[in-house]
Coordinates of C-alpha atoms in Angstrom, one line a residue:
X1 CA -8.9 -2.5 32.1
X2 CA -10.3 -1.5 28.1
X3 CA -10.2 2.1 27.3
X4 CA -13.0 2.2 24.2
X5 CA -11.9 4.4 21.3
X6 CA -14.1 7.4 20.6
X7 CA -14.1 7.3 17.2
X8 CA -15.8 10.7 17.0
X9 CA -12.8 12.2 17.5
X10 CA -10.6 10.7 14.5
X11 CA -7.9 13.9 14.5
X12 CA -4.2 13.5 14.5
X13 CA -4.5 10.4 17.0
X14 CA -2.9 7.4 14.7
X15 CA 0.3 5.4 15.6
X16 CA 2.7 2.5 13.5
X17 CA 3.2 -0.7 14.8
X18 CA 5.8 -3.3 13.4
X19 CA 5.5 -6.7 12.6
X20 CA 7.6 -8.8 11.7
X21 CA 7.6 -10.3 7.7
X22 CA 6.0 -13.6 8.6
X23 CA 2.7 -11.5 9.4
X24 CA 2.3 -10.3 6.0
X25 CA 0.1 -13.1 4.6
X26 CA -2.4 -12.8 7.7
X27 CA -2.7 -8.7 7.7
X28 CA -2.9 -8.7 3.9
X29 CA -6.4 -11.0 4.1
X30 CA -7.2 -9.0 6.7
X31 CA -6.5 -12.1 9.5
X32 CA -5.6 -9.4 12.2
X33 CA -8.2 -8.2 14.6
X34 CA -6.8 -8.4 17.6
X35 CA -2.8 -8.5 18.2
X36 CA -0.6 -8.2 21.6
X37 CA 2.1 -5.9 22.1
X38 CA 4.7 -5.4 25.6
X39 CA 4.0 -1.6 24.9
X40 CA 1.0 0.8 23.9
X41 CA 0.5 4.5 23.7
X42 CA -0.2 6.4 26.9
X43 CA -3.8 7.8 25.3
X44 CA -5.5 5.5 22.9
X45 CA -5.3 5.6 19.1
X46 CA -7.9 6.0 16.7
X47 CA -5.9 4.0 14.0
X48 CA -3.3 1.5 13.6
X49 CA -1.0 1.6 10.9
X50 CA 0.9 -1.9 10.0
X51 CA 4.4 -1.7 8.7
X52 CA 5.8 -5.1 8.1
X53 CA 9.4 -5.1 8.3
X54 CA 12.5 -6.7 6.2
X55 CA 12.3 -7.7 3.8
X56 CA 9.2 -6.2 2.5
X57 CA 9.4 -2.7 4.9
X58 CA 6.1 -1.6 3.3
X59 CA 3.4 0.4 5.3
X60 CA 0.6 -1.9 4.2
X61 CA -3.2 -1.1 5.7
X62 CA -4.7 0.3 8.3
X63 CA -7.6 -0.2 10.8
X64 CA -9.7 1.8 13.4
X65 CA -8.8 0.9 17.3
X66 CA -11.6 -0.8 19.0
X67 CA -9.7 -1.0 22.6
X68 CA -6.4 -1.8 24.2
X69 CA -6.3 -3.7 27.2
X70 CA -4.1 -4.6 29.8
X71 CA -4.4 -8.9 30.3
X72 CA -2.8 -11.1 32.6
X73 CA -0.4 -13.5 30.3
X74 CA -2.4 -16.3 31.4
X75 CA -5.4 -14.4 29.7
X76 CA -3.3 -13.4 26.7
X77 CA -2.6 -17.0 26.3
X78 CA -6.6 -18.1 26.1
X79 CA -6.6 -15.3 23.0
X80 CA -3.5 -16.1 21.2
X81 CA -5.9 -18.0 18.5
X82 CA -8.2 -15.1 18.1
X83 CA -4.2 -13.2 17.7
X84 CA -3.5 -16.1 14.8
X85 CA -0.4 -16.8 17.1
X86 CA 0.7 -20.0 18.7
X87 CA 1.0 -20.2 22.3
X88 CA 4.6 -21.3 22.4
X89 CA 5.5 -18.5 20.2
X90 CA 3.4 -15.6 22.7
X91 CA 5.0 -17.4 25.9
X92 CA 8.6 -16.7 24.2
X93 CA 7.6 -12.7 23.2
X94 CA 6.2 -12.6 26.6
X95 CA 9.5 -13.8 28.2
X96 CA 7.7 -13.9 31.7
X97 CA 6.2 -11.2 31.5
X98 CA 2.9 -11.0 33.9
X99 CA 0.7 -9.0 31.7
X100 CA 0.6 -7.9 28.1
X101 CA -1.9 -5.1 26.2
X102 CA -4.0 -6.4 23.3
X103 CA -4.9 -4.4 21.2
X104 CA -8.1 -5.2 19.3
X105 CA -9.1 -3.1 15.9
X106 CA -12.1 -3.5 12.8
X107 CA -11.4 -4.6 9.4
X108 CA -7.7 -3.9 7.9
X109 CA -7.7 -1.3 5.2
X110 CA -5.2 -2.2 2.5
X111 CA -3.2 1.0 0.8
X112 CA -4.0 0.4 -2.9
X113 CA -0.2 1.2 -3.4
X114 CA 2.2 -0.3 -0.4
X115 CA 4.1 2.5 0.8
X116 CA 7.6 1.9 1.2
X117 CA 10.1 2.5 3.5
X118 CA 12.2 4.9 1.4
X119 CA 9.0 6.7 -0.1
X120 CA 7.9 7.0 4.1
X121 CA 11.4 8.7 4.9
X122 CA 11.7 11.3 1.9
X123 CA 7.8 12.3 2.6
X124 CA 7.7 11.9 6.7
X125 CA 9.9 11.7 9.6
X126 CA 9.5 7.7 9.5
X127 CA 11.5 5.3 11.0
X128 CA 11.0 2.1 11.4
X129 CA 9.7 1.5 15.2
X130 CA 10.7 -1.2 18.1
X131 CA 7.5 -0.8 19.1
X132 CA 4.9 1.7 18.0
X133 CA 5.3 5.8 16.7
X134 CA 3.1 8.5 16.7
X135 CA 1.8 10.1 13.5
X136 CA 0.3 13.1 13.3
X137 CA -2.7 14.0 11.3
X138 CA -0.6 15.6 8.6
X139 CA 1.4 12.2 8.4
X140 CA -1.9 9.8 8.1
X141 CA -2.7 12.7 5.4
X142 CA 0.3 12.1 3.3
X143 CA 0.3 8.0 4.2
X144 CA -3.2 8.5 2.3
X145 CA -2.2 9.9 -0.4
X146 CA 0.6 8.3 -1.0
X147 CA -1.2 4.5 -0.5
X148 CA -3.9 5.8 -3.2

């Protein structure tokens, strides 16, 4: 089932997802469109936030939600090149899972400046997430800034 974003209402509806280092490279060219996660928010996003974890743990772009959507692995798995992810590597992160959501956005924005993990925590109530984290609009507000 896809939920569309309505991007007319861009306020205080942005959450963080993870990824691990390896990721980097692809979200820094701006490879990422579409990526799967086991968990997404209960209402949809506007905007994703990428943190890429140890050993960088930088908040590095952003990008506007298109839709999440709830896929049958076996569908996941006819996407995982549009994901830039083998198949091998999504059946393991799936770990038999039956379904999975994918979450596609636009473009990556880069921050101009990477925010760190220690800058995040002395200007936000940041940690690191398993899975994903709610900001509020104040919090993309100082992310902003702070990436300027």
């Amino acid at each position: 089932m896809i939920h569309p974003i309505d991007q007319s209402a861009m306020g205080g509806s942005a959450v963080v997802y993870s990824f691990k280092a390896k990721w980097d490279g692809l979200i820094r060219k701006g490879s990422i469109n579409l990526f799967f996660r086991k968990n997404a928010p209960s209402t949809d996003p506007h905007r994703v936030y990428f943190y890429v974890g140890a050993p960088i743990k930088e908040i590095v772009g952003w990008a506007v939600v298109n839709d999440i959507e709830a896929v049958s692995s076996e569908e996941a798995f006819d996407m995982a090149d549009l994901g830039s992810i083998k198949i091998d590597e999504l059946r393991l992160y799936l770990a038999g899972r039956s379904s999975v959501n994918v979450i596609r956005t636009g473009n990556i924005k880069l921050l101009n400046k990477p925010v760190g993990l220690e800058v995040a925590q002395q200007n936000l109530v940041f940690h690191p997430p398993q899975s994903f984290c709610r900001l509020t609009e104040d919090d993309e507000n100082t992310i902003q800034e702070l990436g300027r």
